[in-house]
Amino acid sequence: QVQLVESGGGLVQAGGSLRLSCAASELSFSSFAMGWFRQAPGKEREFVAAVSRTAIITSYSNSVKGRFTISRDNAKNTVYLQMDSLIPDDTAVYYCAANPYGLGKAPNQYNYWGQGTQVTVSS
């Protein structure tokens, strides 16, 4: 059974940094593009970042571009999200997801999802 397990969330002050990790198991990891999404209370799930199968191509939402960096290590079946210069609007549950079709921003393109990790940014 495919599992995606996120870790690294927590409480941080505005301007601080966090690094999220997502470890995949029972998944042909290098065959999937990987993405990060987030969902704040009362809001829809939104795209944050995605990385191609070989990590050559990355994509970011305008709201995080220049502050967040997505990366992956196919040898470790893990995708990362380095989050710098955090602001209170970044507060949300962050999810990683696997996309067999390639880079995409729509949640319905992603087949597998993790359980999420909470990120809270205080002002």
JSON list of C-alpha atoms in Angstrom, two decimals:
[
{"chain": "A", "resi": 1, "resn": "GLN", "atom": "CA", "xyz": [0.00, 0.00, 0.00]},
{"chain": "A", "resi": 2, "resn": "VAL", "atom": "CA", "xyz": [1.39, 3.38, -1.03]},
{"chain": "A", "resi": 3, "resn": "GLN", "atom": "CA", "xyz": [2.20, 5.68, 1.85]},
{"chain": "A", "resi": 4, "resn": "LEU", "atom": "CA", "xyz": [3.35, 9.29, 1.86]},
{"chain": "A", "resi": 5, "resn": "VAL", "atom": "CA", "xyz": [4.36, 10.55, 5.29]},
{"chain": "A", "resi": 6, "resn": "GLU", "atom": "CA", "xyz": [5.05, 14.22, 5.88]},
{"chain": "A", "resi": 7, "resn": "SER", "atom": "CA", "xyz": [7.14, 15.58, 8.73]},
{"chain": "A", "resi": 8, "resn": "GLY", "atom": "CA", "xyz": [8.83, 18.79, 9.79]},
{"chain": "A", "resi": 9, "resn": "GLY", "atom": "CA", "xyz": [5.86, 21.02, 10.47]},
{"chain": "A", "resi": 10, "resn": "GLY", "atom": "CA", "xyz": [5.53, 23.13, 13.58]},
{"chain": "A", "resi": 11, "resn": "LEU", "atom": "CA", "xyz": [5.21, 26.61, 15.03]},
{"chain": "A", "resi": 12, "resn": "VAL", "atom": "CA", "xyz": [7.59, 29.30, 13.82]},
{"chain": "A", "resi": 13, "resn": "GLN", "atom": "CA", "xyz": [7.75, 33.08, 14.04]},
{"chain": "A", "resi": 14, "resn": "ALA", "atom": "CA", "xyz": [7.30, 35.23, 10.98]},
{"chain": "A", "resi": 15, "resn": "GLY", "atom": "CA", "xyz": [10.56, 35.50, 9.08]},
{"chain": "A", "resi": 16, "resn": "GLY", "atom": "CA", "xyz": [11.65, 32.06, 10.18]},
{"chain": "A", "resi": 17, "resn": "SER", "atom": "CA", "xyz": [12.22, 28.84, 8.26]},
{"chain": "A", "resi": 18, "resn": "LEU", "atom": "CA", "xyz": [11.00, 25.27, 8.23]},
{"chain": "A", "resi": 19, "resn": "ARG", "atom": "CA", "xyz": [11.91, 22.25, 6.14]},
{"chain": "A", "resi": 20, "resn": "LEU", "atom": "CA", "xyz": [9.20, 19.76, 5.36]},
{"chain": "A", "resi": 21, "resn": "SER", "atom": "CA", "xyz": [9.95, 16.20, 4.30]},
{"chain": "A", "resi": 22, "resn": "CYS", "atom": "CA", "xyz": [7.74, 13.61, 2.68]},
{"chain": "A", "resi": 23, "resn": "ALA", "atom": "CA", "xyz": [8.86, 9.99, 2.64]},
{"chain": "A", "resi": 24, "resn": "ALA", "atom": "CA", "xyz": [7.24, 7.60, 0.19]},
{"chain": "A", "resi": 25, "resn": "SER", "atom": "CA", "xyz": [6.92, 3.87, 0.51]},
{"chain": "A", "resi": 26, "resn": "GLU", "atom": "CA", "xyz": [5.52, 1.18, -1.79]},
{"chain": "A", "resi": 27, "resn": "LEU", "atom": "CA", "xyz": [5.73, 3.70, -4.62]},
{"chain": "A", "resi": 28, "resn": "SER", "atom": "CA", "xyz": [7.85, 3.74, -7.76]},
{"chain": "A", "resi": 29, "resn": "PHE", "atom": "CA", "xyz": [9.00, 7.12, -6.58]},
{"chain": "A", "resi": 30, "resn": "SER", "atom": "CA", "xyz": [11.11, 8.16, -9.55]},
{"chain": "A", "resi": 31, "resn": "SER", "atom": "CA", "xyz": [8.13, 7.54, -11.86]},
{"chain": "A", "resi": 32, "resn": "PHE", "atom": "CA", "xyz": [6.08, 10.28, -10.24]},
{"chain": "A", "resi": 33, "resn": "ALA", "atom": "CA", "xyz": [6.29, 14.02, -10.22]},
{"chain": "A", "resi": 34, "resn": "MET", "atom": "CA", "xyz": [5.82, 15.22, -6.65]},
{"chain": "A", "resi": 35, "resn": "GLY", "atom": "CA", "xyz": [3.94, 18.20, -5.35]},
{"chain": "A", "resi": 36, "resn": "TRP", "atom": "CA", "xyz": [3.18, 20.12, -2.19]},
{"chain": "A", "resi": 37, "resn": "PHE", "atom": "CA", "xyz": [-0.23, 21.59, -1.48]},
{"chain": "A", "resi": 38, "resn": "ARG", "atom": "CA", "xyz": [-1.63, 23.42, 1.51]},
{"chain": "A", "resi": 39, "resn": "GLN", "atom": "CA", "xyz": [-5.02, 24.04, 3.03]},
{"chain": "A", "resi": 40, "resn": "ALA", "atom": "CA", "xyz": [-5.87, 26.74, 5.53]},
{"chain": "A", "resi": 41, "resn": "PRO", "atom": "CA", "xyz": [-9.05, 26.62, 7.64]},
{"chain": "A", "resi": 42, "resn": "GLY", "atom": "CA", "xyz": [-12.10, 27.54, 5.58]},
{"chain": "A", "resi": 43, "resn": "LYS", "atom": "CA", "xyz": [-10.13, 27.62, 2.33]},
{"chain": "A", "resi": 44, "resn": "GLU", "atom": "CA", "xyz": [-9.68, 25.26, -0.58]},
{"chain": "A", "resi": 45, "resn": "ARG", "atom": "CA", "xyz": [-6.57, 23.18, -0.99]},
{"chain": "A", "resi": 46, "resn": "GLU", "atom": "CA", "xyz": [-4.06, 25.13, -3.04]},
{"chain": "A", "resi": 47, "resn": "PHE", "atom": "CA", "xyz": [-0.98, 24.26, -5.05]},
{"chain": "A", "resi": 48, "resn": "VAL", "atom": "CA", "xyz": [2.36, 25.28, -3.53]},
{"chain": "A", "resi": 49, "resn": "ALA", "atom": "CA", "xyz": [5.14, 23.65, -5.55]},
{"chain": "A", "resi": 50, "resn": "ALA", "atom": "CA", "xyz": [5.97, 20.67, -7.75]},
{"chain": "A", "resi": 51, "resn": "VAL", "atom": "CA", "xyz": [9.10, 18.94, -8.96]},
{"chain": "A", "resi": 52, "resn": "SER", "atom": "CA", "xyz": [9.55, 16.71, -12.00]},
{"chain": "A", "resi": 53, "resn": "ARG", "atom": "CA", "xyz": [10.61, 13.07, -11.84]},
{"chain": "A", "resi": 54, "resn": "THR", "atom": "CA", "xyz": [14.30, 13.87, -12.30]},
{"chain": "A", "resi": 55, "resn": "ALA", "atom": "CA", "xyz": [14.17, 17.17, -10.38]},
{"chain": "A", "resi": 56, "resn": "ILE", "atom": "CA", "xyz": [15.17, 19.13, -13.46]},
{"chain": "A", "resi": 57, "resn": "ILE", "atom": "CA", "xyz": [11.95, 21.14, -13.56]},
{"chain": "A", "resi": 58, "resn": "THR", "atom": "CA", "xyz": [10.22, 22.87, -10.68]},
{"chain": "A", "resi": 59, "resn": "SER", "atom": "CA", "xyz": [7.06, 24.92, -10.45]},
{"chain": "A", "resi": 60, "resn": "TYR", "atom": "CA", "xyz": [5.83, 27.30, -7.75]},
{"chain": "A", "resi": 61, "resn": "SER", "atom": "CA", "xyz": [2.75, 29.27, -6.93]},
{"chain": "A", "resi": 62, "resn": "ASN", "atom": "CA", "xyz": [3.20, 33.03, -7.12]},
{"chain": "A", "resi": 63, "resn": "SER", "atom": "CA", "xyz": [2.59, 33.32, -3.40]},
{"chain": "A", "resi": 64, "resn": "VAL", "atom": "CA", "xyz": [5.68, 31.28, -2.47]},
{"chain": "A", "resi": 65, "resn": "LYS", "atom": "CA", "xyz": [8.02, 31.86, -5.40]},
{"chain": "A", "resi": 66, "resn": "GLY", "atom": "CA", "xyz": [11.37, 33.11, -4.18]},
{"chain": "A", "resi": 67, "resn": "ARG", "atom": "CA", "xyz": [10.73, 31.97, -0.61]},
{"chain": "A", "resi": 68, "resn": "PHE", "atom": "CA", "xyz": [10.13, 28.21, -0.91]},
{"chain": "A", "resi": 69, "resn": "THR", "atom": "CA", "xyz": [12.31, 25.58, -2.60]},
{"chain": "A", "resi": 70, "resn": "ILE", "atom": "CA", "xyz": [11.16, 22.11, -3.56]},
{"chain": "A", "resi": 71, "resn": "SER", "atom": "CA", "xyz": [13.66, 19.30, -4.04]},
{"chain": "A", "resi": 72, "resn": "ARG", "atom": "CA", "xyz": [13.76, 15.53, -4.10]},
{"chain": "A", "resi": 73, "resn": "ASP", "atom": "CA", "xyz": [16.12, 12.67, -3.45]},
{"chain": "A", "resi": 74, "resn": "ASN", "atom": "CA", "xyz": [15.09, 9.66, -5.50]},
{"chain": "A", "resi": 75, "resn": "ALA", "atom": "CA", "xyz": [17.59, 7.43, -3.69]},
{"chain": "A", "resi": 76, "resn": "LYS", "atom": "CA", "xyz": [15.76, 8.16, -0.44]},
{"chain": "A", "resi": 77, "resn": "ASN", "atom": "CA", "xyz": [12.24, 8.27, -1.92]},
{"chain": "A", "resi": 78, "resn": "THR", "atom": "CA", "xyz": [11.82, 11.66, -0.30]},
{"chain": "A", "resi": 79, "resn": "VAL", "atom": "CA", "xyz": [10.66, 15.09, -1.40]},
{"chain": "A", "resi": 80, "resn": "TYR", "atom": "CA", "xyz": [11.42, 18.25, 0.54]},
{"chain": "A", "resi": 81, "resn": "LEU", "atom": "CA", "xyz": [10.01, 21.74, 0.87]},
{"chain": "A", "resi": 82, "resn": "GLN", "atom": "CA", "xyz": [12.37, 24.35, 2.26]},
{"chain": "A", "resi": 83, "resn": "MET", "atom": "CA", "xyz": [10.31, 27.30, 3.46]},
{"chain": "A", "resi": 84, "resn": "ASP", "atom": "CA", "xyz": [12.09, 30.57, 4.21]},
{"chain": "A", "resi": 85, "resn": "SER", "atom": "CA", "xyz": [10.85, 34.05, 5.07]},
{"chain": "A", "resi": 86, "resn": "LEU", "atom": "CA", "xyz": [7.64, 32.58, 6.39]},
{"chain": "A", "resi": 87, "resn": "ILE", "atom": "CA", "xyz": [4.63, 34.85, 6.86]},
{"chain": "A", "resi": 88, "resn": "PRO", "atom": "CA", "xyz": [1.39, 34.29, 8.80]},
{"chain": "A", "resi": 89, "resn": "ASP", "atom": "CA", "xyz": [-0.50, 33.65, 5.53]},
{"chain": "A", "resi": 90, "resn": "ASP", "atom": "CA", "xyz": [1.62, 30.51, 5.10]},
{"chain": "A", "resi": 91, "resn": "THR", "atom": "CA", "xyz": [-0.21, 28.95, 8.05]},
{"chain": "A", "resi": 92, "resn": "ALA", "atom": "CA", "xyz": [-1.93, 25.78, 6.82]},
{"chain": "A", "resi": 93, "resn": "VAL", "atom": "CA", "xyz": [-1.82, 22.03, 6.75]},
{"chain": "A", "resi": 94, "resn": "TYR", "atom": "CA", "xyz": [0.75, 21.03, 4.14]},
{"chain": "A", "resi": 95, "resn": "TYR", "atom": "CA", "xyz": [0.30, 17.90, 2.06]},
{"chain": "A", "resi": 96, "resn": "CYS", "atom": "CA", "xyz": [2.62, 16.11, -0.31]},
{"chain": "A", "resi": 97, "resn": "ALA", "atom": "CA", "xyz": [1.22, 14.25, -3.28]},
{"chain": "A", "resi": 98, "resn": "ALA", "atom": "CA", "xyz": [2.33, 12.07, -6.19]},
{"chain": "A", "resi": 99, "resn": "ASN", "atom": "CA", "xyz": [1.42, 12.76, -9.82]},
{"chain": "A", "resi": 100, "resn": "PRO", "atom": "CA", "xyz": [1.94, 10.05, -12.46]},
{"chain": "A", "resi": 101, "resn": "TYR", "atom": "CA", "xyz": [1.25, 12.45, -15.34]},
{"chain": "A", "resi": 102, "resn": "GLY", "atom": "CA", "xyz": [3.93, 15.07, -14.70]},
{"chain": "A", "resi": 103, "resn": "LEU", "atom": "CA", "xyz": [4.01, 18.55, -13.26]},
{"chain": "A", "resi": 104, "resn": "GLY", "atom": "CA", "xyz": [0.57, 19.88, -12.50]},
{"chain": "A", "resi": 105, "resn": "LYS", "atom": "CA", "xyz": [-1.20, 22.36, -10.26]},
{"chain": "A", "resi": 106, "resn": "ALA", "atom": "CA", "xyz": [-4.60, 20.70, -10.00]},
{"chain": "A", "resi": 107, "resn": "PRO", "atom": "CA", "xyz": [-5.19, 18.38, -7.04]},
{"chain": "A", "resi": 108, "resn": "ASN", "atom": "CA", "xyz": [-7.12, 15.91, -9.21]},
{"chain": "A", "resi": 109, "resn": "GLN", "atom": "CA", "xyz": [-3.94, 15.19, -11.17]},
{"chain": "A", "resi": 110, "resn": "TYR", "atom": "CA", "xyz": [-2.38, 13.65, -8.08]},
{"chain": "A", "resi": 111, "resn": "ASN", "atom": "CA", "xyz": [-3.08, 10.01, -7.25]},
{"chain": "A", "resi": 112, "resn": "TYR", "atom": "CA", "xyz": [-1.58, 9.66, -3.80]},
{"chain": "A", "resi": 113, "resn": "TRP", "atom": "CA", "xyz": [-1.63, 11.98, -0.80]},
{"chain": "A", "resi": 114, "resn": "GLY", "atom": "CA", "xyz": [-0.04, 12.17, 2.61]},
{"chain": "A", "resi": 115, "resn": "GLN", "atom": "CA", "xyz": [-1.92, 12.87, 5.82]},
{"chain": "A", "resi": 116, "resn": "GLY", "atom": "CA", "xyz": [-0.57, 16.41, 6.13]},
{"chain": "A", "resi": 117, "resn": "THR", "atom": "CA", "xyz": [1.59, 18.31, 8.58]},
{"chain": "A", "resi": 118, "resn": "GLN", "atom": "CA", "xyz": [0.58, 21.53, 10.34]},
{"chain": "A", "resi": 119, "resn": "VAL", "atom": "CA", "xyz": [2.61, 24.68, 9.79]},
{"chain": "A", "resi": 120, "resn": "THR", "atom": "CA", "xyz": [1.76, 27.67, 11.96]},
{"chain": "A", "resi": 121, "resn": "VAL", "atom": "CA", "xyz": [3.46, 31.03, 11.51]},
{"chain": "A", "resi": 122, "resn": "SER", "atom": "CA", "xyz": [3.00, 33.54, 14.29]},
{"chain": "A", "resi": 123, "resn": "SER", "atom": "CA", "xyz": [3.25, 37.30, 13.75]}
]
